[in-house]
Coordinates of C-alpha atoms and ligand atoms in Angstrom, one line a residue:
M1 CA -20.4 -42.8 -5.7
P2 CA -23.9 -43.6 -4.2
K3 CA -26.6 -41.3 -5.4
P4 CA -27.2 -38.7 -2.6
A5 CA -30.6 -37.7 -1.5
M6 CA -31.9 -34.2 -2.5
Q7 CA -29.8 -31.6 -0.8
P8 CA -32.0 -29.4 1.4
R9 CA -31.3 -25.7 1.4
P10 CA -30.6 -24.0 4.8
R11 CA -33.8 -22.2 6.0
P12 CA -34.3 -18.9 4.3
S13 CA -34.7 -17.1 7.6
S14 CA -31.2 -18.2 8.7
L15 CA -29.8 -17.0 5.4
V16 CA -31.4 -13.6 5.8
S17 CA -30.0 -13.2 9.3
Q18 CA -26.5 -14.2 8.2
F19 CA -26.8 -11.7 5.4
A20 CA -28.0 -9.0 7.9
R21 CA -25.2 -9.8 10.3
E22 CA -22.5 -9.6 7.6
V23 CA -23.9 -6.3 6.2
A24 CA -24.0 -4.8 9.7
A25 CA -20.4 -5.9 10.4
G26 CA -19.1 -4.5 7.1
L27 CA -21.0 -1.2 7.1
T28 CA -20.1 -0.4 10.8
K29 CA -16.5 -1.5 10.5
P30 CA -14.1 1.3 11.6
G31 CA -12.2 2.8 8.7
Q32 CA -13.0 1.3 5.3
K33 CA -16.6 0.1 5.0
E34 CA -17.0 -3.1 3.1
L35 CA -19.6 -5.7 1.9
P36 CA -18.7 -9.4 1.1
S37 CA -18.5 -9.9 -2.6
K38 CA -20.5 -13.2 -2.5
Y39 CA -23.6 -11.1 -2.0
L40 CA -23.2 -9.6 -5.4
Y41 CA -24.8 -12.8 -6.8
D42 CA -28.5 -12.8 -6.2
S43 CA -30.6 -13.7 -9.3
V44 CA -30.2 -10.1 -10.7
G45 CA -26.4 -10.1 -10.0
S46 CA -26.0 -13.6 -11.5
A47 CA -27.8 -12.5 -14.7
L48 CA -25.8 -9.3 -14.9
F49 CA -22.5 -11.3 -14.5
E50 CA -23.5 -13.4 -17.6
V51 CA -23.8 -10.1 -19.5
I52 CA -20.4 -8.9 -18.2
C53 CA -18.9 -12.1 -19.7
E54 CA -20.1 -11.0 -23.1
L55 CA -18.6 -7.5 -22.9
P56 CA -15.7 -6.8 -25.3
E57 CA -13.8 -5.2 -22.4
Y58 CA -14.1 -8.3 -20.1
G59 CA -11.7 -10.7 -21.9
L60 CA -11.2 -13.0 -18.9
T61 CA -14.1 -15.4 -19.6
R62 CA -13.4 -15.7 -23.4
S63 CA -9.7 -16.3 -22.6
E64 CA -10.5 -19.2 -20.3
E65 CA -13.0 -20.6 -22.7
R66 CA -10.3 -20.5 -25.5
L67 CA -8.0 -22.5 -23.2
L68 CA -10.6 -25.1 -22.4
Q69 CA -11.6 -25.4 -26.1
L70 CA -8.0 -26.0 -27.0
H71 CA -6.9 -28.2 -24.1
A72 CA -9.9 -29.9 -22.4
R73 CA -8.9 -33.3 -23.8
E74 CA -5.3 -32.9 -22.7
I75 CA -6.4 -31.9 -19.2
V76 CA -8.7 -34.9 -19.0
D77 CA -6.0 -37.2 -20.2
Q78 CA -3.9 -36.2 -17.1
L79 CA -6.6 -37.2 -14.6
P80 CA -6.6 -40.4 -12.5
R81 CA -9.6 -42.6 -12.8
P82 CA -12.3 -42.9 -11.6
V83 CA -12.7 -39.3 -10.8
V84 CA -15.6 -37.2 -9.3
V85 CA -15.8 -33.6 -10.2
A86 CA -16.7 -30.7 -7.8
E87 CA -16.8 -27.1 -8.9
L88 CA -16.5 -24.1 -6.6
G89 CA -18.7 -21.2 -7.7
S90 CA -19.7 -22.8 -10.9
G91 CA -22.0 -20.0 -12.1
T92 CA -24.0 -21.3 -15.0
G93 CA -21.2 -23.8 -16.0
R94 CA -20.9 -22.6 -19.6
K95 CA -17.1 -23.3 -19.7
T96 CA -17.4 -26.4 -17.6
R97 CA -19.3 -28.0 -20.4
L98 CA -16.1 -28.3 -22.4
L99 CA -14.4 -30.3 -19.7
L100 CA -17.4 -32.5 -18.9
E101 CA -17.9 -33.3 -22.6
A102 CA -14.2 -34.4 -22.8
L103 CA -14.6 -36.5 -19.6
S104 CA -17.8 -38.1 -20.8
R105 CA -15.9 -39.8 -23.6
W106 CA -14.1 -42.1 -21.1
Q107 CA -16.2 -42.5 -18.0
S108 CA -19.6 -41.8 -16.4
T109 CA -19.0 -38.9 -14.0
W110 CA -20.7 -37.3 -11.0
Y111 CA -20.4 -33.6 -11.3
H112 CA -21.1 -31.4 -8.2
P113 CA -21.5 -27.7 -8.8
I114 CA -21.2 -25.7 -5.5
E115 CA -22.9 -22.3 -5.7
I116 CA -24.5 -19.8 -3.4
S117 CA -26.6 -18.5 -6.2
P118 CA -29.7 -20.7 -6.7
S119 CA -30.6 -19.0 -10.0
A120 CA -27.1 -19.8 -11.4
L121 CA -27.5 -23.3 -10.3
A122 CA -30.9 -23.6 -11.9
V123 CA -29.5 -22.4 -15.2
L124 CA -26.6 -24.8 -15.0
R125 CA -28.9 -27.8 -14.4
R126 CA -30.9 -26.8 -17.4
E127 CA -28.0 -26.1 -19.7
L128 CA -25.8 -29.1 -18.9
R129 CA -28.4 -31.8 -18.5
D130 CA -27.9 -33.0 -22.1
I131 CA -24.3 -34.1 -21.7
N132 CA -24.1 -37.9 -21.9
S133 CA -22.8 -39.9 -18.9
I134 CA -22.7 -36.9 -16.6
S135 CA -24.9 -36.9 -13.5
I136 CA -25.3 -33.5 -11.8
V137 CA -25.9 -33.1 -8.1
G138 CA -25.6 -29.5 -7.1
F139 CA -25.1 -28.0 -3.6
E140 CA -26.4 -24.6 -2.8
R141 CA -23.6 -23.9 -0.3
E142 CA -20.6 -21.8 0.4
Y143 CA -17.4 -23.2 -1.3
L144 CA -15.9 -25.3 1.5
D145 CA -19.1 -26.4 3.1
G146 CA -20.2 -27.8 -0.3
L147 CA -16.8 -29.4 -0.9
R148 CA -16.9 -31.2 2.5
E149 CA -20.3 -32.7 1.6
V150 CA -18.9 -34.0 -1.7
A151 CA -15.8 -35.4 0.0
V152 CA -17.7 -37.4 2.6
R153 CA -19.8 -39.0 -0.2
R154 CA -16.8 -40.3 -2.2
S155 CA -16.4 -44.0 -2.5
P156 CA -13.0 -45.7 -1.7
G157 CA -10.7 -45.4 -4.7
E158 CA -12.5 -42.4 -6.2
H159 CA -10.3 -39.4 -6.9
L160 CA -11.6 -35.8 -6.7
L161 CA -11.0 -33.1 -9.3
V162 CA -11.9 -29.7 -7.9
L163 CA -12.6 -26.9 -10.5
F164 CA -12.1 -23.3 -9.4
L165 CA -12.5 -21.4 -12.7
G166 CA -12.9 -17.8 -13.7
S167 CA -10.1 -16.5 -11.3
N168 CA -12.6 -16.7 -8.4
I169 CA -9.6 -17.3 -6.2
G170 CA -8.7 -13.6 -6.9
N171 CA -11.7 -12.5 -4.9
F172 CA -9.8 -13.4 -1.7
D173 CA -7.6 -10.6 -0.5
G174 CA -3.9 -11.1 0.2
A175 CA -3.2 -13.9 2.6
A176 CA -6.9 -15.0 2.6
G177 CA -6.2 -16.6 -0.8
S178 CA -3.5 -19.0 0.4
D179 CA -5.4 -19.6 3.7
F180 CA -8.4 -20.6 1.7
L181 CA -6.4 -22.9 -0.5
R182 CA -4.8 -24.5 2.5
D183 CA -8.3 -25.2 4.0
L184 CA -9.4 -26.6 0.7
R185 CA -6.3 -28.9 0.6
L186 CA -7.2 -30.3 4.0
I187 CA -10.5 -31.6 2.6
L188 CA -8.6 -33.4 -0.2
Q189 CA -6.6 -36.6 -0.2
P190 CA -3.1 -36.9 -1.7
G191 CA -3.3 -37.3 -5.4
D192 CA -6.6 -35.3 -5.7
L193 CA -6.5 -32.5 -8.2
L194 CA -7.3 -28.8 -8.4
L195 CA -7.8 -27.1 -11.8
I196 CA -7.6 -23.4 -10.9
G197 CA -8.0 -20.5 -13.4
T198 CA -6.0 -17.4 -12.7
D199 CA -6.1 -14.0 -14.4
M200 CA -2.6 -12.7 -14.9
L201 CA -1.2 -9.1 -14.3
K202 CA -1.7 -6.9 -17.4
P203 CA -1.7 -3.2 -18.2
V204 CA -3.7 -1.2 -15.7
Q205 CA -5.9 0.4 -18.4
T206 CA -7.0 -3.0 -19.7
L207 CA -7.9 -4.1 -16.2
I208 CA -9.8 -0.9 -15.4
S209 CA -11.9 -1.2 -18.6
A210 CA -12.7 -4.8 -17.8
Y211 CA -14.3 -3.7 -14.4
D212 CA -15.7 -0.3 -15.5
D213 CA -17.2 -0.9 -19.0
P214 CA -18.5 2.1 -20.9
I215 CA -22.2 0.9 -21.1
G216 CA -22.4 0.5 -17.3
V217 CA -23.2 -3.2 -16.9
T218 CA -20.5 -3.6 -14.2
A219 CA -21.8 -0.5 -12.5
A220 CA -25.3 -2.0 -12.4
F221 CA -23.8 -5.3 -11.1
N222 CA -22.1 -3.4 -8.3
L223 CA -25.0 -1.1 -7.5
N224 CA -27.4 -4.1 -7.4
L225 CA -25.7 -5.1 -4.1
L226 CA -27.3 -2.0 -2.5
A227 CA -30.6 -2.7 -4.3
R228 CA -30.5 -6.2 -2.9
I229 CA -29.9 -4.9 0.6
N230 CA -33.0 -2.7 0.0
R231 CA -35.1 -5.6 -1.2
E232 CA -34.0 -8.2 1.3
L233 CA -33.1 -6.3 4.4
G234 CA -35.4 -3.3 4.2
A235 CA -32.7 -0.7 3.7
D236 CA -33.3 2.8 2.2
F237 CA -30.2 3.2 0.0
N238 CA -30.9 5.8 -2.7
L239 CA -29.0 4.3 -5.7
Q240 CA -28.7 7.7 -7.4
R241 CA -26.6 8.8 -4.5
F242 CA -23.9 6.2 -5.0
E243 CA -21.6 5.6 -8.0
H244 CA -19.5 2.6 -9.2
L245 CA -15.7 2.9 -9.0
A246 CA -13.0 0.5 -10.2
I247 CA -9.4 1.2 -9.1
F248 CA -6.2 -0.8 -9.4
N249 CA -4.3 -1.2 -6.1
E250 CA -0.6 -1.2 -7.1
V251 CA 0.4 -2.6 -3.7
T252 CA -1.9 -5.7 -3.7
H253 CA -2.2 -6.1 -7.5
S254 CA -5.9 -6.2 -7.3
V255 CA -8.7 -4.4 -9.1
E256 CA -11.0 -3.1 -6.3
M257 CA -14.7 -2.4 -7.0
R258 CA -16.1 0.2 -4.7
L259 CA -19.4 2.2 -4.4
R260 CA -18.8 5.9 -3.7
S261 CA -21.2 8.1 -1.9
R262 CA -21.9 11.2 -4.0
V263 CA -23.1 13.1 -0.9
R264 CA -23.0 13.2 2.8
Q265 CA -25.9 10.9 3.8
K266 CA -27.4 8.5 6.3
V267 CA -28.8 5.1 5.4
A268 CA -30.9 2.8 7.5
V269 CA -30.9 -1.0 7.2
S270 CA -33.9 -2.1 9.2
E271 CA -33.3 -5.9 9.2
A272 CA -29.7 -5.3 10.4
S273 CA -30.9 -2.7 13.0
I274 CA -28.3 -0.2 11.9
S275 CA -28.2 3.4 10.6
V276 CA -25.0 4.3 8.8
Q277 CA -23.4 7.7 8.2
F278 CA -21.6 8.2 4.8
E279 CA -19.3 11.2 4.2
K280 CA -19.2 12.7 0.7
E281 CA -16.9 10.5 -1.5
E282 CA -16.6 7.8 1.2
T283 CA -16.5 4.3 -0.4
I284 CA -17.8 0.8 0.3
W285 CA -15.3 -1.8 -0.8
T286 CA -17.4 -4.6 -2.5
E287 CA -14.9 -6.8 -4.4
S288 CA -11.3 -7.4 -5.0
S289 CA -10.0 -9.2 -8.1
H290 CA -6.3 -10.1 -7.6
K291 CA -4.1 -10.4 -10.7
Y292 CA -1.3 -13.0 -10.6
S293 CA 2.4 -13.3 -11.7
Q294 CA 4.0 -16.7 -12.5
D295 CA 6.3 -16.5 -9.4
E296 CA 3.3 -15.9 -7.2
L297 CA 1.5 -19.0 -8.6
V298 CA 4.6 -21.1 -7.9
S299 CA 4.6 -20.0 -4.2
L300 CA 0.8 -20.2 -3.8
A301 CA 0.8 -23.8 -4.9
H302 CA 3.7 -24.7 -2.7
H303 CA 2.4 -22.9 0.4
S304 CA -1.0 -24.5 0.2
G305 CA 0.1 -28.1 -0.1
F306 CA -0.1 -28.6 -3.9
R307 CA 2.5 -29.6 -6.6
R308 CA 2.1 -27.9 -10.0
Q309 CA 1.4 -30.6 -12.6
A310 CA 0.7 -28.5 -15.7
Q311 CA -0.2 -25.1 -16.9
W312 CA -1.9 -23.8 -20.1
M313 CA -1.6 -20.1 -20.8
D314 CA -3.6 -17.8 -23.1
Q315 CA -1.2 -15.1 -24.1
N316 CA -3.8 -13.2 -26.0
W317 CA -5.5 -11.9 -22.8
G318 CA -3.2 -13.2 -20.1
F319 CA -4.9 -16.1 -18.3
A320 CA -3.6 -19.3 -16.9
E321 CA -5.3 -22.6 -16.3
N322 CA -3.3 -24.5 -13.7
L323 CA -3.5 -28.2 -12.8
W324 CA -2.2 -28.8 -9.3
I325 CA -2.0 -32.1 -7.4
A326 CA -2.5 -32.4 -3.7
E327 CA 0.7 -33.6 -2.0
Ligands
LIG401 C1 -17.2 -14.5 -11.0 S1 -18.5 -15.7 -10.9 C2 -17.6 -17.0 -11.8 C3 -18.5 -18.0 -12.3 C4 -17.8 -19.2 -13.1 N1 -16.9 -19.9 -12.2 C5 -17.1 -18.6 -14.3 O1 -15.9 -18.8 -14.3 O2 -17.7 -18.0 -15.1 C6 -18.4 -16.2 -9.3 C7 -19.4 -17.3 -8.9 O3 -19.1 -17.9 -7.6 C8 -20.3 -17.8 -6.8 N2 -19.8 -17.6 -5.4 C9 -19.2 -16.5 -4.9 N3 -18.8 -16.6 -3.7 C10 -19.2 -17.9 -3.3 C11 -19.1 -18.7 -2.1 N4 -18.5 -18.1 -1.0 N5 -19.5 -19.9 -2.1 C12 -20.1 -20.5 -3.2 N6 -20.3 -19.8 -4.4 C13 -19.8 -18.5 -4.4 C14 -21.1 -16.7 -7.3 O4 -22.5 -16.9 -7.0 C15 -20.8 -16.7 -8.8 O5 -21.7 -17.6 -9.5

């Protein structure tokens, strides 16, 4: 793959106005108010997410790390060569190191993390730069915008391996998950691969503790979204007047993070030109984390244009690493 030029970031003012537009749309939506979960990850949110991964209650990251420690070589042995690696929502790439180190034993590899959080991308570049034979070119983009840029740069004969770790796919609600995977598949060529991590269904109390830890890190992560709107969009959210909530939706099999208004109140968001009324106990829906069953994974792969090639399961926590091949 030819070395791409530096990837320019979109102009900050256009990012601010997109943020303002999406905040306005979510907070003025009739019925359930909502905010897109991607905005949880500014530099504070990305740093708090790293702490969440260390919490005893949040077994998900350790579970996937165990799987990659045990099976990275086996996964790499199943890949066609030569292969270019793209990762959607890489975060700081801590787990990805295990795969890249295994890959570096048999080929020089381009690795393209695709992230909306510039601070996560900066940590990743610093942390992974020592891996031999791996060249990192990151894209500060949304998932599929970044993947399209990677796909157009591939050379003839190069295969693409897309990593989608950490059960990020679970942040898409209901049909949006399979719609997203279908769109992703359209960017790929037959024979390209997707390594997708999925958190499996488990007892509700385990799930709730994972998203509502006793020392309040996840609460801070969630509330930081309102603090970010104050910082970047000139809003006047009083954070003492909202509280973090994690509930399990038995119908959709998702843990939902919400922010509940403790009182009846009005909040202004100046950059979005809105003033929003909250009733006491009214909530803002900030993130869904869907939990999977095996049957669902079979149908998800099939309906999005992939064939399941292999699966590695960590029974200890209940997490699956799935290798799918584009048909
Ligand atoms: C739950 S973290 C997981 C990070 C990493 N994949 C892991 O397994 O530890 C989700 C990451 O995806 C990024 N992200 C969320 N929505 C995104 C989007 N629409 N486009 C690109 N990155 C996104 C966030 O900034 C964050 O770093």
